[in-house]
Coordinates of C-alpha atoms in Angstrom, one line a residue:
X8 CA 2.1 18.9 -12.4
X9 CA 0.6 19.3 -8.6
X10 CA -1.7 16.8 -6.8
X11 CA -4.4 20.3 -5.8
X12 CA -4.6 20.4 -9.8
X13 CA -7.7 18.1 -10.2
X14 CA -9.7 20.2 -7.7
X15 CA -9.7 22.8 -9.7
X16 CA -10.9 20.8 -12.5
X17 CA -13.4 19.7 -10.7
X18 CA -14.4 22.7 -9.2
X19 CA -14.7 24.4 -13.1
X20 CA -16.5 21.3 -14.7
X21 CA -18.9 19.8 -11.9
X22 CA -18.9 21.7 -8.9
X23 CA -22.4 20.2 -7.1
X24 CA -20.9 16.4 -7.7
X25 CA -20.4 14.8 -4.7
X26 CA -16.5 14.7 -3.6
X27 CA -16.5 12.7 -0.4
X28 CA -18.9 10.5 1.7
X29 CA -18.0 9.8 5.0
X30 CA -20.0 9.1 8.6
X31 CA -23.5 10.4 6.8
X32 CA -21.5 13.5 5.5
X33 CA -21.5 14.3 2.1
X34 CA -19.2 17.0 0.6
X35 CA -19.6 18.7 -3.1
X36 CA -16.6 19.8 -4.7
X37 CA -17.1 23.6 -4.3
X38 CA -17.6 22.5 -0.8
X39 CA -14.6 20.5 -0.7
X40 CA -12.1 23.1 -2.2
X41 CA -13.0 25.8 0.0
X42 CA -12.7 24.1 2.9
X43 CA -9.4 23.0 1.9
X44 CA -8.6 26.8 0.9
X45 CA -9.5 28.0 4.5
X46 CA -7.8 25.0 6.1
X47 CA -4.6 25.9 4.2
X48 CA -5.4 29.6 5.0
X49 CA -5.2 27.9 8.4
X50 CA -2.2 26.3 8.2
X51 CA -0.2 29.0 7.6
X52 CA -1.9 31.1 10.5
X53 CA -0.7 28.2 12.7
X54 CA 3.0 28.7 11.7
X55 CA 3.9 26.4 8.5
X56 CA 6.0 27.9 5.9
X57 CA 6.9 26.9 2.4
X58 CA 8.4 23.3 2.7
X59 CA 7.3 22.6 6.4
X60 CA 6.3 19.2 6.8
X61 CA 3.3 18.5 8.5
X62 CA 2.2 15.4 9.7
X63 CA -0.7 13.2 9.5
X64 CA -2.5 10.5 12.4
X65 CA -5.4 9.3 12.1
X66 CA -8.1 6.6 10.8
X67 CA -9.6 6.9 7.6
X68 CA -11.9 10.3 7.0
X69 CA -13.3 12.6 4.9
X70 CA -10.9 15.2 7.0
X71 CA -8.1 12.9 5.9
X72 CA -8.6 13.8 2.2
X73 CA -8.9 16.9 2.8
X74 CA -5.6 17.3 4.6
X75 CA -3.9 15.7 1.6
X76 CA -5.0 18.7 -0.6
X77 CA -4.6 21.4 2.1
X78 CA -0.9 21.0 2.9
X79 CA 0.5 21.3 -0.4
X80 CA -2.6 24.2 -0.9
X81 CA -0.5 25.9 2.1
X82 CA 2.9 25.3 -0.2
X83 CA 4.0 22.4 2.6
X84 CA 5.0 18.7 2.7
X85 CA 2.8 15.9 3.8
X86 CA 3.6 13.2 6.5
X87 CA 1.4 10.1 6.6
X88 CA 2.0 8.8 10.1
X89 CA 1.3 4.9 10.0
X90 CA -1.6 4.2 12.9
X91 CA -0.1 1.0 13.4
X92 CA 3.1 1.8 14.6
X93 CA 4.0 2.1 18.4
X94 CA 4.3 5.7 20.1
X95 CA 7.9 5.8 20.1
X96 CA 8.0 4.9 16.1
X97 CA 5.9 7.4 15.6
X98 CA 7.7 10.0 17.2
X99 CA 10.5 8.8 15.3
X100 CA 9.2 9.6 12.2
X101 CA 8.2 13.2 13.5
X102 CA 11.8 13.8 15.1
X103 CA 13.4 12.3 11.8
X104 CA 11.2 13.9 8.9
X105 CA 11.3 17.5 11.4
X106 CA 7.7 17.5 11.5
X107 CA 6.2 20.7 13.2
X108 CA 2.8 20.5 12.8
X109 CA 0.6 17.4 13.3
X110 CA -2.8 16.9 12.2
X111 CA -4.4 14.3 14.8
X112 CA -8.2 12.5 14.9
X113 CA -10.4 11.7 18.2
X114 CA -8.7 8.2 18.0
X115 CA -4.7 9.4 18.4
X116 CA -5.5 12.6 20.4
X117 CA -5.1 10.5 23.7
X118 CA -1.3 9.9 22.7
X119 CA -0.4 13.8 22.2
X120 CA 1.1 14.4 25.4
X121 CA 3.3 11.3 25.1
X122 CA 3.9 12.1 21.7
X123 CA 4.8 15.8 23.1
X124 CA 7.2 14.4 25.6
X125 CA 9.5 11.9 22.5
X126 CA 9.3 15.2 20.2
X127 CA 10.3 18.2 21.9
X128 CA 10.3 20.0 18.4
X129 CA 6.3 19.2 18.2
X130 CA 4.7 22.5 17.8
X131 CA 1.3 22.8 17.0
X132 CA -1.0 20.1 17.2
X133 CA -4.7 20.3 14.9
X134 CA -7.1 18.2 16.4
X135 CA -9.2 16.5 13.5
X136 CA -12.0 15.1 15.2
X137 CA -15.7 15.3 16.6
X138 CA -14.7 15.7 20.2
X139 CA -13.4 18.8 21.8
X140 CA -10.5 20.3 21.3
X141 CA -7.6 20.3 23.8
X142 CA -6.1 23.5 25.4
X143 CA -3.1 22.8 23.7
X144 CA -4.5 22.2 20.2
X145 CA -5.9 24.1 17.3
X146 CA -9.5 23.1 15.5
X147 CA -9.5 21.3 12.6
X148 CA -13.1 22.3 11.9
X149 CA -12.9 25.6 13.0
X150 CA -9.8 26.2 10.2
X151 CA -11.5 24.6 7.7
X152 CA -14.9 26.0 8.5
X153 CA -14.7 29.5 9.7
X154 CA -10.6 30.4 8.6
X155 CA -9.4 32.8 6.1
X156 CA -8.8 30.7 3.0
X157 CA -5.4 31.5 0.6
X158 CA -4.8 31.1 -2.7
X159 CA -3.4 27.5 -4.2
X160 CA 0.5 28.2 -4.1
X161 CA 0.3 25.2 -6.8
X162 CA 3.4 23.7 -5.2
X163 CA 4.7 21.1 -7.7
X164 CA 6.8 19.5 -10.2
X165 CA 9.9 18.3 -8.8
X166 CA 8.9 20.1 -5.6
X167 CA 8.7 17.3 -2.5
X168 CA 5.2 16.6 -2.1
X169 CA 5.5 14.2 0.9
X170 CA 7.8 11.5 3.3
X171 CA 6.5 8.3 2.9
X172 CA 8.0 5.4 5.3
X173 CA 8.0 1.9 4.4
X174 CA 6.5 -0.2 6.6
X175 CA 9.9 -1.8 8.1
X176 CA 9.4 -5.3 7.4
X177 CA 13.2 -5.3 6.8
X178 CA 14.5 -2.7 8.9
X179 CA 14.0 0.4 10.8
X180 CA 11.2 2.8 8.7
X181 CA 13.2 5.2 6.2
X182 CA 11.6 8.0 4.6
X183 CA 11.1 8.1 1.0
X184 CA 10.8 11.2 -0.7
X185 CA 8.2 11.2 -3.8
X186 CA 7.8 14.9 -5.6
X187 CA 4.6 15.9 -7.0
X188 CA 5.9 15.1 -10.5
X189 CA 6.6 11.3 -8.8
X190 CA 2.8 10.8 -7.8
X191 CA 1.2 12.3 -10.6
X192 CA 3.0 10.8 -13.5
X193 CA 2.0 7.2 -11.6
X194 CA -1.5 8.3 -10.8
X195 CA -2.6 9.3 -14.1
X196 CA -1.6 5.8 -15.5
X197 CA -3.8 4.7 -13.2
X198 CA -6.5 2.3 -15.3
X199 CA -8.8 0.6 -12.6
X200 CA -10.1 3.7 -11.6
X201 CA -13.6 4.4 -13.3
X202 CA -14.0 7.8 -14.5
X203 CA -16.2 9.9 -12.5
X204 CA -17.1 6.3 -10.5
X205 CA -17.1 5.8 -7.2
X206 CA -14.0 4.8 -5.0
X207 CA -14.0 3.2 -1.4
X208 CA -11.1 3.7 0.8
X209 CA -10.5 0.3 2.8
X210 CA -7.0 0.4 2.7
X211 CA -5.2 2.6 5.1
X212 CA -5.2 6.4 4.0
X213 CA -2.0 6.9 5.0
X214 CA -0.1 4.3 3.0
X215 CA 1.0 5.3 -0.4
X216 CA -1.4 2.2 -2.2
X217 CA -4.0 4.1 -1.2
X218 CA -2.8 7.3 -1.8
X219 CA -1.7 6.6 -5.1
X220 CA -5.7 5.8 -5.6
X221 CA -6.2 9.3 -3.8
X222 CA -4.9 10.9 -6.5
X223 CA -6.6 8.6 -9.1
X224 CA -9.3 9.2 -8.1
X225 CA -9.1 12.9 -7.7
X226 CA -7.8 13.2 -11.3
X227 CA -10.6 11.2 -12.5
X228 CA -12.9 13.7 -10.7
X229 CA -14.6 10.8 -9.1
X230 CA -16.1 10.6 -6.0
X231 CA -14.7 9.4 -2.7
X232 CA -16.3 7.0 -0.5
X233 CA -14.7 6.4 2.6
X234 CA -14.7 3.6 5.7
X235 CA -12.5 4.5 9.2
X236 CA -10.6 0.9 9.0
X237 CA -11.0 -2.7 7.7
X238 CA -14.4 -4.1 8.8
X239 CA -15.7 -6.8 6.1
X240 CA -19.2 -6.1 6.8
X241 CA -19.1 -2.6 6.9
X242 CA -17.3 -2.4 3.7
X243 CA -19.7 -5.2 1.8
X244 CA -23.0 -2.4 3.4
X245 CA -20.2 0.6 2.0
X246 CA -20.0 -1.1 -1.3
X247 CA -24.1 -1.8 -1.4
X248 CA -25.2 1.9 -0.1
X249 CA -23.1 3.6 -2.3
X250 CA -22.7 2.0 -5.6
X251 CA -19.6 1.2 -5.2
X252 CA -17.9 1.0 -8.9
X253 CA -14.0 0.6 -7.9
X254 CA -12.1 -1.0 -4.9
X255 CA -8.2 -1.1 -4.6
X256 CA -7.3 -3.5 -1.5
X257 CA -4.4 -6.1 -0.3
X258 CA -4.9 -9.7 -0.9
X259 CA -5.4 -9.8 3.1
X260 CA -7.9 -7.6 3.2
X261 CA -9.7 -8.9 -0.2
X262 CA -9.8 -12.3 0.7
X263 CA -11.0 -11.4 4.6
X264 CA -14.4 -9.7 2.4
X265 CA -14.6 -12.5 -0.2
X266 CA -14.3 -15.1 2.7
X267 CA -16.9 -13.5 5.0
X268 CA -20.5 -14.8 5.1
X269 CA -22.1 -12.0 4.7
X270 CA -21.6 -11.6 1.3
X271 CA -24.2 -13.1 0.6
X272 CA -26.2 -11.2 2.2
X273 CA -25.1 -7.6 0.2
X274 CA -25.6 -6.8 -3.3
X275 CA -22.1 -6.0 -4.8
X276 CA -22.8 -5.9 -8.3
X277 CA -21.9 -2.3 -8.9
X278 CA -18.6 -3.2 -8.5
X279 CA -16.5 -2.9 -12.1
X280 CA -12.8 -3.1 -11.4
X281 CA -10.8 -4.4 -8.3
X282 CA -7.1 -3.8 -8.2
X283 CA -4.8 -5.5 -5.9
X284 CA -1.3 -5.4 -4.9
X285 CA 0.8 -4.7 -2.0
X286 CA 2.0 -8.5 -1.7
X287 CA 1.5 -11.7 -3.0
X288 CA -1.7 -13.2 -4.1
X289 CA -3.2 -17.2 -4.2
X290 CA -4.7 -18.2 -7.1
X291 CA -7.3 -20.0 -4.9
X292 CA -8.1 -16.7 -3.4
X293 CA -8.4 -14.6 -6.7
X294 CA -10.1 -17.4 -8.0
X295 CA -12.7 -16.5 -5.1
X296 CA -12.3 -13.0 -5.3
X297 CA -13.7 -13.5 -9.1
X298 CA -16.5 -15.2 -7.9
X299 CA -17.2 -12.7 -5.8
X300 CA -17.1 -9.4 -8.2
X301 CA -18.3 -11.5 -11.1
X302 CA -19.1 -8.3 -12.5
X303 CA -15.6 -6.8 -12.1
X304 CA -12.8 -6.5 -14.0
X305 CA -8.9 -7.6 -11.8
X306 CA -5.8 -5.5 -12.4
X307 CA -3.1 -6.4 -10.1
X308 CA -0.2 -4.1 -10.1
X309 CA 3.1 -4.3 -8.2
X310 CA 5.6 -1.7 -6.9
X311 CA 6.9 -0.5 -4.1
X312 CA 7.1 3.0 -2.4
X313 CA 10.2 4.2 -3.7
X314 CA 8.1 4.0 -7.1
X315 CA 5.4 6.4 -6.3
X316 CA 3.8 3.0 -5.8
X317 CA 3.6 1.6 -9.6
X318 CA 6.2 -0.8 -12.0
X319 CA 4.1 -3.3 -13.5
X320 CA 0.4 -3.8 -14.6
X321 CA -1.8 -6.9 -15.1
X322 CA -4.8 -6.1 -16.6
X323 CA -8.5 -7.6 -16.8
X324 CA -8.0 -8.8 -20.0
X325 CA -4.8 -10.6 -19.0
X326 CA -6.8 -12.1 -15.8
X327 CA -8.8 -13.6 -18.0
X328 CA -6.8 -15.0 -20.9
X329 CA -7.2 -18.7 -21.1
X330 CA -4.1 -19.2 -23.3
X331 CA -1.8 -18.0 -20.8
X332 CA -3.4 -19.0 -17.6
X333 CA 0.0 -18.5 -15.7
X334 CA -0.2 -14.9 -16.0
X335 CA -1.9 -15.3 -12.8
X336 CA 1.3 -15.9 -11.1
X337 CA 3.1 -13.0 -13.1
X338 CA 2.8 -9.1 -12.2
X339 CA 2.3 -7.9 -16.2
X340 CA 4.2 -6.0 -17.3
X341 CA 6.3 -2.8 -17.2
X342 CA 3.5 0.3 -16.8
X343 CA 3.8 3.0 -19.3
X344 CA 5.5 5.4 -17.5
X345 CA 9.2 3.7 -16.3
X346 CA 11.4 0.7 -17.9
X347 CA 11.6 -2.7 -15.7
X348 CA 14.7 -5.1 -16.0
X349 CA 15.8 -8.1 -14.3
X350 CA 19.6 -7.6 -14.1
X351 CA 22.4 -9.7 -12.4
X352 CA 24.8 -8.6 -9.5
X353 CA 26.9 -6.9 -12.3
X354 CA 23.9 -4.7 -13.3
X355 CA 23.5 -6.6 -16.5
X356 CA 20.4 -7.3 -17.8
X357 CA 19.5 -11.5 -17.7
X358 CA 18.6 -13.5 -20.3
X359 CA 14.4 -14.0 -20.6
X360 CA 13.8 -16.8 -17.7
X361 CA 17.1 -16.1 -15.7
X362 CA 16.6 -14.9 -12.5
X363 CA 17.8 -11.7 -11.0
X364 CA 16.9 -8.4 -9.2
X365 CA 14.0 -6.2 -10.3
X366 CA 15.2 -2.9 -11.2
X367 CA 13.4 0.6 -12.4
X368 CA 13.8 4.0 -13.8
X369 CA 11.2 6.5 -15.3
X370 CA 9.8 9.6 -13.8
X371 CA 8.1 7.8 -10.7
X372 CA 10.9 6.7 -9.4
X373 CA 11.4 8.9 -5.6
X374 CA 14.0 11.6 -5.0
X375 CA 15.5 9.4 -2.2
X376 CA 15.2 8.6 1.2
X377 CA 15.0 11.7 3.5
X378 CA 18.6 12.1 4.9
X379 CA 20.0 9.2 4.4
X380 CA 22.9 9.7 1.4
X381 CA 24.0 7.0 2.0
X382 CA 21.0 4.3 1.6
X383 CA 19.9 6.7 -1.1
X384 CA 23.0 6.0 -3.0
X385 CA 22.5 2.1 -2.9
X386 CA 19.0 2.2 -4.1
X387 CA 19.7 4.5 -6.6
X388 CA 22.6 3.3 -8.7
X389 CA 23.1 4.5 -12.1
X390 CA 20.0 6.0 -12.9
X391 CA 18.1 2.7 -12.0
X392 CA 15.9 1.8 -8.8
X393 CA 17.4 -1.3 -7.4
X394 CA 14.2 -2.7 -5.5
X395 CA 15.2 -5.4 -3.9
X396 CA 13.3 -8.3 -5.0
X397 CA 13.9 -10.7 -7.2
X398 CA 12.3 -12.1 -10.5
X399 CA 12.3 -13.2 -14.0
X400 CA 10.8 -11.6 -17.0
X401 CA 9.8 -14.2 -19.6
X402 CA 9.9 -13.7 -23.4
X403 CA 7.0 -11.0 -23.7
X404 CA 8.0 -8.8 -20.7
X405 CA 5.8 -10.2 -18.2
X406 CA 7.6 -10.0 -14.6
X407 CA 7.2 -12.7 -12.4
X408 CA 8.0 -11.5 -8.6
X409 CA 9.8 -14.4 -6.7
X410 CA 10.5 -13.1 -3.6
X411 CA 12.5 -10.3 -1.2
X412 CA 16.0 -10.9 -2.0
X413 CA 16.5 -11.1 1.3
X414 CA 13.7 -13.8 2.0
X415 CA 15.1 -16.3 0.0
X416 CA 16.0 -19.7 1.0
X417 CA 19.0 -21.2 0.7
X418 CA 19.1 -24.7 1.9
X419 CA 21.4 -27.3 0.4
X420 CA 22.9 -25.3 -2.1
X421 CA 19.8 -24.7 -4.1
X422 CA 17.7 -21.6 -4.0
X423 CA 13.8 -21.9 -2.4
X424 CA 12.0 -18.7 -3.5
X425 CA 8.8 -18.6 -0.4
X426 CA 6.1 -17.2 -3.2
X427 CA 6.1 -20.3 -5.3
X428 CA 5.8 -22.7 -2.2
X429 CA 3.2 -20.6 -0.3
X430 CA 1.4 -20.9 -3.7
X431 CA 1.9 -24.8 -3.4
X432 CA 0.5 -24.6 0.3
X433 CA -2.0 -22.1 -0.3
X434 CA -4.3 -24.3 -3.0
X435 CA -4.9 -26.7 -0.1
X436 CA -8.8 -26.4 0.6
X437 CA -8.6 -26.3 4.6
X438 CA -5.6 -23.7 4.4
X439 CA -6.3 -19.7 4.6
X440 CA -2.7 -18.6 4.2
X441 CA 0.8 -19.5 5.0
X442 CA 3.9 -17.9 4.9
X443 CA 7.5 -19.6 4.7
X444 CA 10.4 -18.9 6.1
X445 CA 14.1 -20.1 6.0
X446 CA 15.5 -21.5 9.6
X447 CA 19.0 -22.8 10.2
X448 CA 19.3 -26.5 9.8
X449 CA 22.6 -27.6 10.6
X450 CA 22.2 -30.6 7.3
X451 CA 21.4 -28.2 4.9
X452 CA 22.1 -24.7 5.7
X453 CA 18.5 -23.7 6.0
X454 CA 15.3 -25.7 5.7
X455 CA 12.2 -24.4 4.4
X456 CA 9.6 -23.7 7.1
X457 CA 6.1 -23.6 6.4
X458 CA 3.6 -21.4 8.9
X459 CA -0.3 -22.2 8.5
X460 CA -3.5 -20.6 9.0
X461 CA -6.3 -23.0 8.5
X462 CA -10.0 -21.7 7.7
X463 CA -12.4 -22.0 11.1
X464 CA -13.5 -25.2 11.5
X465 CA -11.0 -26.8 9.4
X466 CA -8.0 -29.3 10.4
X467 CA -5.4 -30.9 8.4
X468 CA -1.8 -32.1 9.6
X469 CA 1.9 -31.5 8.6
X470 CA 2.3 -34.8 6.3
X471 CA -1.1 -33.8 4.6
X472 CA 0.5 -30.4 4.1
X473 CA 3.3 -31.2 2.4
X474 CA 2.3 -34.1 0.7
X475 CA -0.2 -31.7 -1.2
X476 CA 2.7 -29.0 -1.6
X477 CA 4.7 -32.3 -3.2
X478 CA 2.2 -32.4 -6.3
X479 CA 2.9 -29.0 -7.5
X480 CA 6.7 -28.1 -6.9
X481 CA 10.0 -30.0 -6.1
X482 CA 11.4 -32.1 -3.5
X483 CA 14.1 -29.7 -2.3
X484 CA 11.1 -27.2 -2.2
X485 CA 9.1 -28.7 0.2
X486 CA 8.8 -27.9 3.9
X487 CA 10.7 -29.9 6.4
X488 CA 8.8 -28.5 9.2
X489 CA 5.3 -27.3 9.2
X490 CA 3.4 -25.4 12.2
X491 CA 0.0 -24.2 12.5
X492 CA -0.9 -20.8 14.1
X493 CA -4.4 -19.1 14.5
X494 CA -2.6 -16.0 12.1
X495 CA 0.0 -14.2 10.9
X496 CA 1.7 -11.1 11.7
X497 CA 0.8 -8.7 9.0
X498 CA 1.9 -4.7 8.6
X499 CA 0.1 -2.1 8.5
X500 CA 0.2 -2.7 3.9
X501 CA -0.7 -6.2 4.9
X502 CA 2.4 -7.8 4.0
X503 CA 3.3 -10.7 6.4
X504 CA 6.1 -9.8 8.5
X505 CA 8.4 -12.8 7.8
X506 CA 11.1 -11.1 9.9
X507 CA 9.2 -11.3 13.0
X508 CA 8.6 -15.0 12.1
X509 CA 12.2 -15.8 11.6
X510 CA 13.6 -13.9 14.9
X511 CA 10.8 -16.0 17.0
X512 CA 11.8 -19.3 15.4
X513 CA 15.2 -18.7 15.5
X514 CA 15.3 -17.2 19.4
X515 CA 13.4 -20.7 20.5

């Protein structure tokens, strides 16, 4: 198994199809894998050697893609560098992953020499863009282009394909280490991708959500349609022009497009299957988002990177099954390619409806973080991925996610899971999304904290708040305080960054 394998598939059995439309540019396949050939070809000429890690910054692009297919073309190791992180985090993640060679677009080139100066090791820099070249940086275009392409070394297998780092919303980044055998064996299982339809990258290309659809994509020989970043309108006109047939997004960023006005205004019915995940979902806002693909089909699945990204599947059919309508709140069940259990402290499973920590193992699960024995070592614990999050599985294996382990709330001796009373909050008309958070309370330990976003134009007070949250869950549950803020910190995945909420709270 090796991620350049569908390429040549796809290069044998429909060569002239169209691989990639970006900024009016529109790539076949045999136009697609030579460039990459040449831009591997390239690679090497620029110094990177069998394992090398070379690193990735930039916005969403056709050159992107490509760069995902050239670097293990070239026998090396991909770095996605998160756009949304801070110079010094980024540099970080070069020093830490020993990144040589950096791939960079028009929009990050401005931060090279800074970059330069945090990572002495920095060697050469490819510029990705439209604009000029620096004197200190090698052409993308002209590698890809005009370079001397090389044959596939069909890195793959167990062979590390790339260093993905989490997004940090409990701690400093780590990098997780995912083989090619990781990505494919999760790609391939991959059911809300359309075969030979048409995909639209909204979602960050360099998180592994979106790469896992990368690859599903590819594998599916489909065809790759692709926006720079998250603009509602432009993606409701991507989804119109191009007859748009799948779309894998965050609930943030699907409820900002179902939510916008001009919805209305586009014709979106090509659309038939939109997966979600990342983080937590309202039923209020799939409930909208159905309304607004009524031609779609939902799958929501739910993993995490160290997974490759995939542990659980809830499918269209599930969605819609009006016998178990709290499927909803559930993340399906286990995919077919790993085992899911719900265990205690002790490791042992729990008995259906107890709750515990979500744990994994099949051949998706990562190698382990990139040198970090130690962390690797409490992840991976007798052959199983302990996630972090806890849940319960009910009688027919469905998983239902409560919460980060370490998000939950413990006030007065009971334990507050934040999912089930966001869901409480979140099916008030006027809010747009909430997040709560656990604050010391000398009384009770902690009290539950509620944080609002209300839709424009809308006003509702604290008692109203929880007075609505007091019809659907218990006293104990409810928030003690309420505040109201014009929006959330999110990460670059979209999750909310309830850590950033808690030190602000708790530093006041």
């Amino acid at each position: 198994m090796y991620l350049t394998q569908s390429l040549h598939r796809s290069l044998q059995q429909h060569p002239e199809r169209v691989a990639t439309v970006f900024a009016g540019r529109r790539r076949t396949f045999a136009e697609q894998a030579a460039r990459v050939a040449r831009l591997a070809g390239g690679l090497r000429g620029v110094g990177v050697q069998s394992g090398d890690r070379v690193g990735v910054l930039g916005l969403n692009s056709d050159r992107y893609l490509e760069s995902y297919l050239a670097v293990p073309w070239a026998d090396a190791v991909v770095v996605p560098v998160n756009t949304r992180w801070a110079p010094a985090e980024i540099a970080f993640s070069l020093r830490d992953s020993g990144t040589r060679v950096l791939i960079v677009d028009d929009t990050f080139a401005p931060l090279v020499p800074e970059l330069r100066e945090l990572t002495p090791e920095l060697g050469t820099v490819v510029h990705a863009g439209d604009g000029p070249s620096g004197a200190d940086s090698a052409s993308f275009e002209e590698l890809a282009a005009g370079g001397a392409a090389i044959p596939d070394a069909r890195r793959g297998d167990e062979e590390l394909a790339g260093i993905f780092y989490t997004g940090g919303t409990t701690g400093f980044p780590k990098g997780v280490m995912l083989s090619h055998r990781n990505l494919m064996i999760a790609a391939l299982r991959n059911r809300a991708v359309t075969p030979g339809g048409c995909f639209l990258h909204v979602a960050p290309m360099f998180h592994l959500a979106d790469y896992h659809c990368t690859v599903s994509v590819c594998s599916s020989g489909g065809t790759h349609v692709i926006v720079p970043s998250v603009d509602p309108v432009g993606v409701l006109t991507a989804i119109a022009e191009n007859s748009i047939t799948d779309l894998g997004l965050i609930p943030v960023i699907l409820q900002m497009i179902v939510d916008n006005p001009a919805l209305a205004e586009h014709d979106v019915s090509s659309v038939r299957s939109v997966a979600y995940g990342g983080s937590s979902i309202t039923v209020s806002v799939l409930e909208r988002a159905k309304k607004a693909f009524p031609a779609a089909g939902f799958t929501q699945v739910f993993g995490q990177t160290e997974a490759a990204p995939v542990l659980t599947r809830l499918g269209p059919e599930e969605h819609d099954d009006t016998n178990r309508p709290d499927l909803l709140r559930s993340a399906g069940r286990a995919m077919e390619h790993c085992e899911v259990l719900v265990v205690d402290p002790s490791g042992a499973e729990c008995p259906r409806g107890v709750q515990g920590e979500i744990v994994a193992r099949g051949g998706n699960v990562m190698l382990g973080y990139w040198n970090r024995p130690e962390e690797t070592a409490a992840a991976l614990r007798d052959g199983w991925l302990h996630t972090g999050d806890a849940g319960v599985m009910d009688a027919d294996g469905y998983l239902f996610v409560l919460d980060r382990i370490k998000d939950m709330i413990v006030t007065g001796g009971e334990n507050v899971f934040s999912a089930e009373v966001e869901n409480a909050i979140a099916s008030h008309p006027a809010v747009a999304a909430c997040a709560v958070i656990g604050l010391p309370d000398e009384t009770w330990g902690e009290r539950v904290h509620a944080v609002v976003v209300l839709h424009p134009g809308q006003h509702a007070e604290a008692e109203e708040i929880t007075g609505h949250a007091r019809g659907f869950i218990g006293g104990y549950k409810i928030p003690r305080s309420v505040e109201f803020v014009d929006r959330l910190p999110v990460s670059a995945a979209g999750k909310v960054l309830k850590r950033e909420l808690r030190e602000a709270r708790r530093s006041t």
